[in-house]
DNA sequence: GTTTGTGCAAATGTTTTGCACAGGC
DNA sequence: GCCTGTGCAAAACATTTGCACAAAC
């Protein structure tokens, strides 16, 4: 659906059927994650990445996720009972809102860090935290987005 | 590849090969959930329930989880990248702490509700929320529990 | 040359579903 | 009798891993 060279530098020399696109798929995945302004599931990432690099496999998505999480450049966002979603860690510290109507996840600003720190019981070393708000997003309440 | 009766003594009245334990397994599962004072994974629930009702199947665990979530008597606790954990909803409102060393999840008391309410952007209808703190638990820091 | 990243497919793990049947009504 | 809950097994879906080989160095 897109001629590779159109927007992917990827310097693809296009030699054999399957001899190409051997350049860092990771960069493709990173771009997808950077451009999304909300957490994505592995499947979301796969689909978006395949649009840019056809043939990219799900294994590469998972491997890249793990690599980036280890590096600390990606964070997992937990949504109860659902597949994990991931987003780049570079962003300003923030939290999420999930709409129970459309299941969409939105970034929200602000964080009562000081209040959360007080929650950690004695003896527990607090390193990070996550807040998820649930409710209904503007479109789903009938309001304009 | 095992003769059923060979090792399932388990107080099995042993009438027919599989004519027994036909009573509400759900009550067994509910008891397990009530007695646990922390969120459990479906596998945790299965093991604990099987100790009380041998032969109870994983499908029953999942079906009961769904039923109870629909009723609102069970809530899912989201831990990024891991299997969902569940706990009874009746408890006092609280949140969780997960140790990154042992992966254990602990209940913690207190909740800065008022501060969290302020986080919801205009137009978003806030219905509930969840806070997860991450760090290291006392045993894993070398301190006595 | 060696090392690394990748696609593919198989393996593993998790959750859901179809079905037959026991128990409660 | 009918309805519901259940065990079992298979299916569906999610995630990880082994392997061969191309690309990068």
mmCIF file of C-alpha atoms (C1' of nucleotides) in Angstrom:
data_model
loop_
_atom_site.group_PDB
_atom_site.id
_atom_site.type_symbol
_atom_site.label_atom_id
_atom_site.label_comp_id
_atom_site.label_asym_id
_atom_site.label_seq_id
_atom_site.Cartn_x
_atom_site.Cartn_y
_atom_site.Cartn_z
ATOM 1 C CA UNK A 1 0.000 0.000 0.000
ATOM 2 C CA UNK A 2 2.986 2.223 -0.024
ATOM 3 C CA UNK A 3 6.145 2.179 -1.995
ATOM 4 C CA UNK A 4 8.757 1.793 0.630
ATOM 5 C CA UNK A 5 11.062 4.468 -0.533
ATOM 6 C CA UNK A 6 8.276 6.962 -0.440
ATOM 7 C CA UNK A 7 8.753 7.713 3.189
ATOM 8 C CA UNK A 8 11.064 5.138 4.582
ATOM 9 C CA UNK A 9 14.553 6.082 4.104
ATOM 10 C CA UNK A 10 15.420 2.581 5.272
ATOM 11 C CA UNK A 11 17.853 2.724 2.387
ATOM 12 C CA UNK A 12 16.287 -0.393 0.988
ATOM 13 C CA UNK A 13 18.354 -1.651 -1.907
ATOM 14 C CA UNK A 14 15.596 -4.018 -2.917
ATOM 15 C CA UNK A 15 17.530 -7.012 -4.078
ATOM 16 C CA UNK A 16 15.649 -10.249 -3.487
ATOM 17 C CA UNK A 17 12.094 -10.989 -2.410
ATOM 18 C CA UNK A 18 13.116 -11.318 1.133
ATOM 19 C CA UNK A 19 16.456 -9.714 1.058
ATOM 20 C CA UNK A 20 15.757 -6.252 2.232
ATOM 21 C CA UNK A 21 14.271 -4.342 5.051
ATOM 22 C CA UNK A 22 17.139 -5.780 7.010
ATOM 23 C CA UNK A 23 17.717 -2.475 8.603
ATOM 24 C CA UNK A 24 16.864 -1.828 12.174
ATOM 25 C CA UNK A 25 13.227 -2.634 12.505
ATOM 26 C CA UNK A 26 13.609 -1.322 15.942
ATOM 27 C CA UNK A 27 13.747 2.203 14.596
ATOM 28 C CA UNK A 28 10.430 1.636 12.880
ATOM 29 C CA UNK A 29 8.870 0.421 16.089
ATOM 30 C CA UNK A 30 10.314 3.281 18.044
ATOM 31 C CA UNK A 31 8.878 5.737 15.604
ATOM 32 C CA UNK A 32 5.449 4.167 15.920
ATOM 33 C CA UNK A 33 5.627 4.447 19.677
ATOM 34 C CA UNK A 34 6.869 7.991 19.582
ATOM 35 C CA UNK A 35 4.189 9.149 17.209
ATOM 36 C CA UNK A 36 1.367 7.576 19.154
ATOM 37 C CA UNK A 37 0.305 9.814 21.937
ATOM 38 C CA UNK A 38 -1.263 7.056 23.899
ATOM 39 C CA UNK A 39 -0.313 3.557 25.048
ATOM 40 C CA UNK A 40 -0.407 0.833 22.413
ATOM 41 C CA UNK A 41 -0.869 -2.915 22.634
ATOM 42 C CA UNK A 42 1.637 -5.202 20.935
ATOM 43 C CA UNK A 43 -0.944 -5.792 18.220
ATOM 44 C CA UNK A 44 -1.422 -2.062 17.707
ATOM 45 C CA UNK A 45 2.319 -1.693 17.363
ATOM 46 C CA UNK A 46 2.544 -4.573 14.930
ATOM 47 C CA UNK A 47 -0.116 -3.169 12.641
ATOM 48 C CA UNK A 48 1.281 0.330 12.655
ATOM 49 C CA UNK A 49 4.817 -0.910 12.116
ATOM 50 C CA UNK A 50 3.824 -3.222 9.290
ATOM 51 C CA UNK A 51 2.326 -0.284 7.460
ATOM 52 C CA UNK A 52 5.826 1.155 7.356
ATOM 53 C CA UNK A 53 7.805 -2.065 7.122
ATOM 54 C CA UNK A 54 5.831 -4.902 5.555
ATOM 55 C CA UNK A 55 6.927 -8.289 6.771
ATOM 56 C CA UNK A 56 7.917 -7.096 10.196
ATOM 57 C CA UNK A 57 7.023 -9.838 12.638
ATOM 58 C CA UNK A 58 5.281 -9.959 15.967
ATOM 59 C CA UNK A 59 8.356 -11.507 17.549
ATOM 60 C CA UNK A 60 10.327 -8.423 16.700
ATOM 61 C CA UNK A 61 7.679 -6.297 18.339
ATOM 62 C CA UNK A 62 7.859 -8.261 21.566
ATOM 63 C CA UNK A 63 11.641 -8.380 21.507
ATOM 64 C CA UNK A 64 11.835 -4.650 20.983
ATOM 65 C CA UNK A 65 9.352 -4.038 23.772
ATOM 66 C CA UNK A 66 11.475 -6.037 26.162
ATOM 67 C CA UNK A 67 14.660 -4.385 25.095
ATOM 68 C CA UNK A 68 13.196 -0.940 25.509
ATOM 69 C CA UNK A 69 11.645 -1.764 28.854
ATOM 70 C CA UNK A 70 14.990 -3.004 30.080
ATOM 71 C CA UNK A 71 16.599 0.193 28.897
ATOM 72 C CA UNK A 72 13.877 2.113 30.593
ATOM 73 C CA UNK A 73 12.792 3.837 27.403
ATOM 74 C CA UNK A 74 9.398 2.151 27.421
ATOM 75 C CA UNK A 75 6.911 1.666 30.195
ATOM 76 C CA UNK A 76 4.045 -0.759 30.529
ATOM 77 C CA UNK A 77 0.639 0.589 31.436
ATOM 78 C CA UNK A 78 -1.538 -1.872 33.261
ATOM 79 C CA UNK A 79 -5.171 -2.083 32.416
ATOM 80 C CA UNK A 80 -6.977 -4.754 34.423
ATOM 81 C CA UNK A 81 -7.890 -7.834 32.486
ATOM 82 C CA UNK A 82 -6.505 -6.553 29.222
ATOM 83 C CA UNK A 83 -3.394 -6.968 27.192
ATOM 84 C CA UNK A 84 -0.622 -4.719 28.414
ATOM 85 C CA UNK A 85 -0.121 -1.428 26.617
ATOM 86 C CA UNK A 86 3.162 0.340 26.219
ATOM 87 C CA UNK A 87 4.328 3.867 25.698
ATOM 88 C CA UNK A 88 7.607 5.697 25.535
ATOM 89 C CA UNK A 89 9.067 6.695 28.841
ATOM 90 C CA UNK A 90 10.631 9.957 27.777
ATOM 91 C CA UNK A 91 7.427 11.870 28.226
ATOM 92 C CA UNK A 92 6.739 14.060 31.118
ATOM 93 C CA UNK A 93 5.485 12.069 34.074
ATOM 94 C CA UNK A 94 1.792 11.529 33.675
ATOM 95 C CA UNK A 95 -1.020 9.053 34.130
ATOM 96 C CA UNK A 96 -3.924 7.563 32.239
ATOM 97 C CA UNK A 97 -7.642 7.567 31.877
ATOM 98 C CA UNK A 98 -9.517 4.664 30.390
ATOM 99 C CA UNK A 99 -13.010 5.014 29.011
ATOM 100 C CA UNK A 100 -15.193 2.098 29.928
ATOM 101 C CA UNK A 101 -17.373 2.708 26.902
ATOM 102 C CA UNK A 102 -14.824 2.714 24.100
ATOM 103 C CA UNK A 103 -11.898 1.226 26.033
ATOM 104 C CA UNK A 104 -9.708 4.036 24.778
ATOM 105 C CA UNK A 105 -6.795 5.104 26.930
ATOM 106 C CA UNK A 106 -5.878 8.777 27.264
ATOM 107 C CA UNK A 107 -2.901 10.510 28.755
ATOM 108 C CA UNK A 108 -3.718 12.903 31.542
ATOM 109 C CA UNK A 109 -1.502 15.507 33.083
ATOM 110 C CA UNK A 110 -0.674 16.118 36.671
ATOM 111 C CA UNK A 111 0.204 13.798 39.512
ATOM 112 C CA UNK A 112 -0.240 14.034 43.266
ATOM 113 C CA UNK A 113 3.170 12.518 43.835
ATOM 114 C CA UNK A 114 3.557 13.796 47.351
ATOM 115 C CA UNK A 115 0.276 12.295 48.393
ATOM 116 C CA UNK A 116 1.111 8.972 46.821
ATOM 117 C CA UNK A 117 4.460 8.796 48.553
ATOM 118 C CA UNK A 118 2.647 8.893 51.869
ATOM 119 C CA UNK A 119 0.732 5.765 50.955
ATOM 120 C CA UNK A 120 3.765 3.506 51.043
ATOM 121 C CA UNK A 121 3.743 1.657 54.358
ATOM 122 C CA UNK A 122 6.805 1.634 56.557
ATOM 123 C CA UNK A 123 9.484 -0.680 55.277
ATOM 124 C CA UNK A 124 8.357 -0.550 51.673
ATOM 125 C CA UNK A 125 10.817 1.190 49.387
ATOM 126 C CA UNK A 126 8.803 3.155 46.868
ATOM 127 C CA UNK A 127 10.348 3.515 43.437
ATOM 128 C CA UNK A 128 7.544 4.413 41.081
ATOM 129 C CA UNK A 129 3.810 4.416 40.773
ATOM 130 C CA UNK A 130 0.959 4.380 38.360
ATOM 131 C CA UNK A 131 -2.492 5.873 38.470
ATOM 132 C CA UNK A 132 -5.352 4.861 36.213
ATOM 133 C CA UNK A 133 -8.633 6.722 36.235
ATOM 134 C CA UNK A 134 -11.726 5.046 34.855
ATOM 135 C CA UNK A 135 -14.852 6.628 33.566
ATOM 136 C CA UNK A 136 -16.269 7.930 30.320
ATOM 137 C CA UNK A 137 -14.441 10.090 27.819
ATOM 138 C CA UNK A 138 -15.961 13.235 26.270
ATOM 139 C CA UNK A 139 -16.934 11.644 22.942
ATOM 140 C CA UNK A 140 -18.641 8.792 24.710
ATOM 141 C CA UNK A 141 -20.623 11.121 26.943
ATOM 142 C CA UNK A 142 -21.936 12.833 23.863
ATOM 143 C CA UNK A 143 -19.768 15.871 24.287
ATOM 144 C CA UNK A 144 -17.460 17.067 21.561
ATOM 145 C CA UNK A 145 -13.894 15.841 21.945
ATOM 146 C CA UNK B 1 -2.711 -41.916 31.891
ATOM 147 C CA UNK B 2 -3.606 -42.380 35.483
ATOM 148 C CA UNK B 3 -6.394 -44.326 37.024
ATOM 149 C CA UNK B 4 -8.402 -41.583 38.604
ATOM 150 C CA UNK B 5 -9.069 -43.138 41.925
ATOM 151 C CA UNK B 6 -5.475 -44.168 42.418
ATOM 152 C CA UNK B 7 -4.336 -40.921 44.000
ATOM 153 C CA UNK B 8 -7.319 -38.735 44.554
ATOM 154 C CA UNK B 9 -8.239 -40.016 47.930
ATOM 155 C CA UNK B 10 -9.095 -36.428 48.852
ATOM 156 C CA UNK B 11 -11.979 -37.603 50.980
ATOM 157 C CA UNK B 12 -13.607 -38.781 47.828
ATOM 158 C CA UNK B 13 -16.768 -40.620 48.717
ATOM 159 C CA UNK B 14 -15.953 -42.600 45.679
ATOM 160 C CA UNK B 15 -19.325 -43.426 44.362
ATOM 161 C CA UNK B 16 -18.866 -43.307 40.671
ATOM 162 C CA UNK B 17 -15.852 -42.292 38.677
ATOM 163 C CA UNK B 18 -17.039 -38.773 38.499
ATOM 164 C CA UNK B 19 -20.219 -38.478 40.455
ATOM 165 C CA UNK B 20 -19.504 -36.136 43.310
ATOM 166 C CA UNK B 21 -18.486 -32.645 44.242
ATOM 167 C CA UNK B 22 -21.432 -31.366 42.280
ATOM 168 C CA UNK B 23 -22.100 -28.672 44.773
ATOM 169 C CA UNK B 24 -21.538 -25.044 44.066
ATOM 170 C CA UNK B 25 -17.913 -24.731 43.230
ATOM 171 C CA UNK B 26 -18.528 -21.060 43.120
ATOM 172 C CA UNK B 27 -18.809 -20.947 46.879
ATOM 173 C CA UNK B 28 -15.408 -22.598 47.139
ATOM 174 C CA UNK B 29 -13.890 -20.004 44.856
ATOM 175 C CA UNK B 30 -15.563 -17.180 46.718
ATOM 176 C CA UNK B 31 -14.171 -18.459 49.972
ATOM 177 C CA UNK B 32 -10.681 -18.574 48.527
ATOM 178 C CA UNK B 33 -10.988 -15.006 47.353
ATOM 179 C CA UNK B 34 -12.428 -13.808 50.633
ATOM 180 C CA UNK B 35 -9.747 -15.445 52.709
ATOM 181 C CA UNK B 36 -6.899 -14.131 50.623
ATOM 182 C CA UNK B 37 -5.946 -10.663 51.702
ATOM 183 C CA UNK B 38 -4.306 -9.815 48.448
ATOM 184 C CA UNK B 39 -5.142 -10.086 44.753
ATOM 185 C CA UNK B 40 -4.846 -13.544 43.231
ATOM 186 C CA UNK B 41 -4.195 -14.723 39.698
ATOM 187 C CA UNK B 42 -6.527 -17.268 38.130
ATOM 188 C CA UNK B 43 -3.816 -19.875 38.688
ATOM 189 C CA UNK B 44 -3.533 -18.932 42.355
ATOM 190 C CA UNK B 45 -7.265 -19.290 42.697
ATOM 191 C CA UNK B 46 -7.250 -22.636 40.934
ATOM 192 C CA UNK B 47 -4.603 -24.097 43.206
ATOM 193 C CA UNK B 48 -6.191 -22.831 46.382
ATOM 194 C CA UNK B 49 -9.635 -23.978 45.300
ATOM 195 C CA UNK B 50 -8.421 -27.397 44.273
ATOM 196 C CA UNK B 51 -7.036 -27.904 47.747
ATOM 197 C CA UNK B 52 -10.617 -27.674 48.952
ATOM 198 C CA UNK B 53 -12.386 -29.193 45.966
ATOM 199 C CA UNK B 54 -10.193 -31.580 44.026
ATOM 200 C CA UNK B 55 -11.113 -31.803 40.398
ATOM 201 C CA UNK B 56 -12.304 -28.236 40.177
ATOM 202 C CA UNK B 57 -11.339 -26.951 36.769
ATOM 203 C CA UNK B 58 -9.710 -23.810 35.461
ATOM 204 C CA UNK B 59 -12.749 -23.104 33.311
ATOM 205 C CA UNK B 60 -14.869 -22.847 36.415
ATOM 206 C CA UNK B 61 -12.403 -20.379 37.871
ATOM 207 C CA UNK B 62 -12.597 -18.138 34.826
ATOM 208 C CA UNK B 63 -16.348 -18.444 34.580
ATOM 209 C CA UNK B 64 -16.737 -17.536 38.224
ATOM 210 C CA UNK B 65 -14.390 -14.595 37.841
ATOM 211 C CA UNK B 66 -16.480 -13.246 34.989
ATOM 212 C CA UNK B 67 -19.710 -13.765 36.800
ATOM 213 C CA UNK B 68 -18.461 -11.998 39.892
ATOM 214 C CA UNK B 69 -16.964 -9.137 37.939
ATOM 215 C CA UNK B 70 -20.269 -8.632 36.187
ATOM 216 C CA UNK B 71 -22.025 -8.598 39.528
ATOM 217 C CA UNK B 72 -19.459 -6.163 40.791
ATOM 218 C CA UNK B 73 -18.366 -8.423 43.620
ATOM 219 C CA UNK B 74 -14.890 -8.876 42.188
ATOM 220 C CA UNK B 75 -12.453 -6.361 40.805
ATOM 221 C CA UNK B 76 -9.455 -6.809 38.537
ATOM 222 C CA UNK B 77 -6.163 -5.318 39.590
ATOM 223 C CA UNK B 78 -3.962 -4.377 36.704
ATOM 224 C CA UNK B 79 -0.295 -5.123 36.878
ATOM 225 C CA UNK B 80 1.538 -4.144 33.700
ATOM 226 C CA UNK B 81 2.659 -7.038 31.570
ATOM 227 C CA UNK B 82 1.344 -9.685 33.914
ATOM 228 C CA UNK B 83 -1.672 -11.880 34.230
ATOM 229 C CA UNK B 84 -4.558 -10.033 35.826
ATOM 230 C CA UNK B 85 -5.162 -10.515 39.511
ATOM 231 C CA UNK B 86 -8.506 -10.370 41.204
ATOM 232 C CA UNK B 87 -9.833 -9.606 44.624
ATOM 233 C CA UNK B 88 -13.196 -9.220 46.261
ATOM 234 C CA UNK B 89 -14.768 -5.840 45.893
ATOM 235 C CA UNK B 90 -16.388 -5.638 49.303
ATOM 236 C CA UNK B 91 -13.245 -4.502 51.008
ATOM 237 C CA UNK B 92 -12.609 -1.023 52.122
ATOM 238 C CA UNK B 93 -11.307 1.103 49.286
ATOM 239 C CA UNK B 94 -7.571 0.636 48.989
ATOM 240 C CA UNK B 95 -4.701 0.280 46.590
ATOM 241 C CA UNK B 96 -1.712 -1.936 45.904
ATOM 242 C CA UNK B 97 2.018 -2.184 46.098
ATOM 243 C CA UNK B 98 3.983 -4.526 43.896
ATOM 244 C CA UNK B 99 7.511 -5.616 44.734
ATOM 245 C CA UNK B 100 9.721 -5.700 41.690
ATOM 246 C CA UNK B 101 11.944 -8.291 43.333
ATOM 247 C CA UNK B 102 9.465 -10.969 44.281
ATOM 248 C CA UNK B 103 6.510 -9.729 42.210
ATOM 249 C CA UNK B 104 4.303 -9.998 45.245
ATOM 250 C CA UNK B 105 1.322 -7.682 45.490
ATOM 251 C CA UNK B 106 0.304 -6.137 48.802
ATOM 252 C CA UNK B 107 -2.746 -4.206 49.856
ATOM 253 C CA UNK B 108 -2.047 -0.751 51.152
ATOM 254 C CA UNK B 109 -4.362 1.532 53.024
ATOM 255 C CA UNK B 110 -5.272 5.098 52.340
ATOM 256 C CA UNK B 111 -6.141 6.926 49.171
ATOM 257 C CA UNK B 112 -5.756 10.540 48.107
ATOM 258 C CA UNK B 113 -9.146 10.473 46.422
ATOM 259 C CA UNK B 114 -9.607 14.211 46.418
ATOM 260 C CA UNK B 115 -6.310 14.757 44.701
ATOM 261 C CA UNK B 116 -7.034 12.134 42.102
ATOM 262 C CA UNK B 117 -10.395 13.620 41.293
ATOM 263 C CA UNK B 118 -8.635 16.804 40.272
ATOM 264 C CA UNK B 119 -6.644 14.917 37.677
ATOM 265 C CA UNK B 120 -9.606 14.146 35.473
ATOM 266 C CA UNK B 121 -9.596 16.639 32.602
ATOM 267 C CA UNK B 122 -12.674 18.627 31.797
ATOM 268 C CA UNK B 123 -15.256 16.580 29.985
ATOM 269 C CA UNK B 124 -14.096 13.260 31.366
ATOM 270 C CA UNK B 125 -16.550 11.658 33.733
ATOM 271 C CA UNK B 126 -14.562 9.994 36.484
ATOM 272 C CA UNK B 127 -16.069 6.864 37.960
ATOM 273 C CA UNK B 128 -13.262 5.022 39.668
ATOM 274 C CA UNK B 129 -9.530 4.797 39.869
ATOM 275 C CA UNK B 130 -6.622 2.584 40.697
ATOM 276 C CA UNK B 131 -3.226 3.299 42.145
ATOM 277 C CA UNK B 132 -0.311 0.896 42.033
ATOM 278 C CA UNK B 133 2.937 1.634 43.802
ATOM 279 C CA UNK B 134 6.093 -0.151 42.732
ATOM 280 C CA UNK B 135 9.224 -0.741 44.697
ATOM 281 C CA UNK B 136 10.681 -3.302 47.053
ATOM 282 C CA UNK B 137 8.852 -4.961 49.916
ATOM 283 C CA UNK B 138 10.341 -5.306 53.413
ATOM 284 C CA UNK B 139 11.406 -8.951 53.074
ATOM 285 C CA UNK B 140 13.147 -8.216 49.798
ATOM 286 C CA UNK B 141 15.046 -5.271 51.267
ATOM 287 C CA UNK B 142 16.393 -7.581 53.923
ATOM 288 C CA UNK B 143 14.151 -6.216 56.638
ATOM 289 C CA UNK B 144 11.871 -8.446 58.656
ATOM 290 C CA UNK B 145 8.347 -8.515 57.347
ATOM 291 C "C1'" DG C 1 35.479 -12.805 9.460
ATOM 292 C "C1'" DT C 2 32.145 -12.021 13.873
ATOM 293 C "C1'" DT C 3 28.167 -10.149 15.955
ATOM 294 C "C1'" DT C 4 23.579 -8.646 15.976
ATOM 295 C "C1'" DG C 5 18.828 -8.287 14.546
ATOM 296 C "C1'" DT C 6 15.265 -10.458 12.133
ATOM 297 C "C1'" DG C 7 11.328 -13.564 10.036
ATOM 298 C "C1'" DC C 8 9.427 -17.625 10.542
ATOM 299 C "C1'" DA C 9 7.489 -21.320 12.913
ATOM 300 C "C1'" DA C 10 7.024 -23.925 16.830
ATOM 301 C "C1'" DA C 11 6.522 -23.977 21.711
ATOM 302 C "C1'" DT C 12 4.535 -22.234 25.735
ATOM 303 C "C1'" DG C 13 1.161 -19.934 28.401
ATOM 304 C "C1'" DT C 14 -3.433 -17.883 29.120
ATOM 305 C "C1'" DT C 15 -8.336 -17.445 28.486
ATOM 306 C "C1'" DT C 16 -12.595 -18.884 26.192
ATOM 307 C "C1'" DT C 17 -15.870 -22.099 24.405
ATOM 308 C "C1'" DG C 18 -18.548 -26.521 23.182
ATOM 309 C "C1'" DC C 19 -20.359 -30.346 24.978
ATOM 310 C "C1'" DA C 20 -22.178 -33.968 27.879
ATOM 311 C "C1'" DC C 21 -23.950 -34.799 32.161
ATOM 312 C "C1'" DA C 22 -24.993 -34.460 37.390
ATOM 313 C "C1'" DG C 23 -27.730 -31.995 40.656
ATOM 314 C "C1'" DG C 24 -31.333 -28.840 41.923
ATOM 315 C "C1'" DC C 25 -35.849 -27.385 40.848
ATOM 316 C "C1'" DG D 1 -39.200 -33.129 32.892
ATOM 317 C "C1'" DC D 2 -36.155 -28.394 32.449
ATOM 318 C "C1'" DC D 3 -32.489 -25.350 33.881
ATOM 319 C "C1'" DT D 4 -28.040 -24.380 35.684
ATOM 320 C "C1'" DG D 5 -23.287 -25.267 36.954
ATOM 321 C "C1'" DT D 6 -19.508 -28.162 36.095
ATOM 322 C "C1'" DG D 7 -15.251 -31.036 34.229
ATOM 323 C "C1'" DC D 8 -13.026 -31.979 30.386
ATOM 324 C "C1'" DA D 9 -10.918 -31.088 26.146
ATOM 325 C "C1'" DA D 10 -10.210 -28.387 22.353
ATOM 326 C "C1'" DA D 11 -10.022 -23.939 20.438
ATOM 327 C "C1'" DA D 12 -8.626 -19.253 20.339
ATOM 328 C "C1'" DC D 13 -5.578 -15.932 21.545
ATOM 329 C "C1'" DA D 14 -1.168 -13.987 23.617
ATOM 330 C "C1'" DT D 15 3.700 -14.342 24.359
ATOM 331 C "C1'" DT D 16 8.282 -16.523 24.106
ATOM 332 C "C1'" DT D 17 11.948 -19.074 22.041
ATOM 333 C "C1'" DG D 18 15.012 -21.708 18.582
ATOM 334 C "C1'" DC D 19 16.976 -21.411 14.426
ATOM 335 C "C1'" DA D 20 18.865 -20.006 10.023
ATOM 336 C "C1'" DC D 21 20.417 -16.260 7.627
ATOM 337 C "C1'" DA D 22 20.935 -11.344 6.076
ATOM 338 C "C1'" DA D 23 22.810 -6.938 7.479
ATOM 339 C "C1'" DA D 24 25.997 -4.342 10.094
ATOM 340 C "C1'" DC D 25 30.439 -4.033 11.814
#
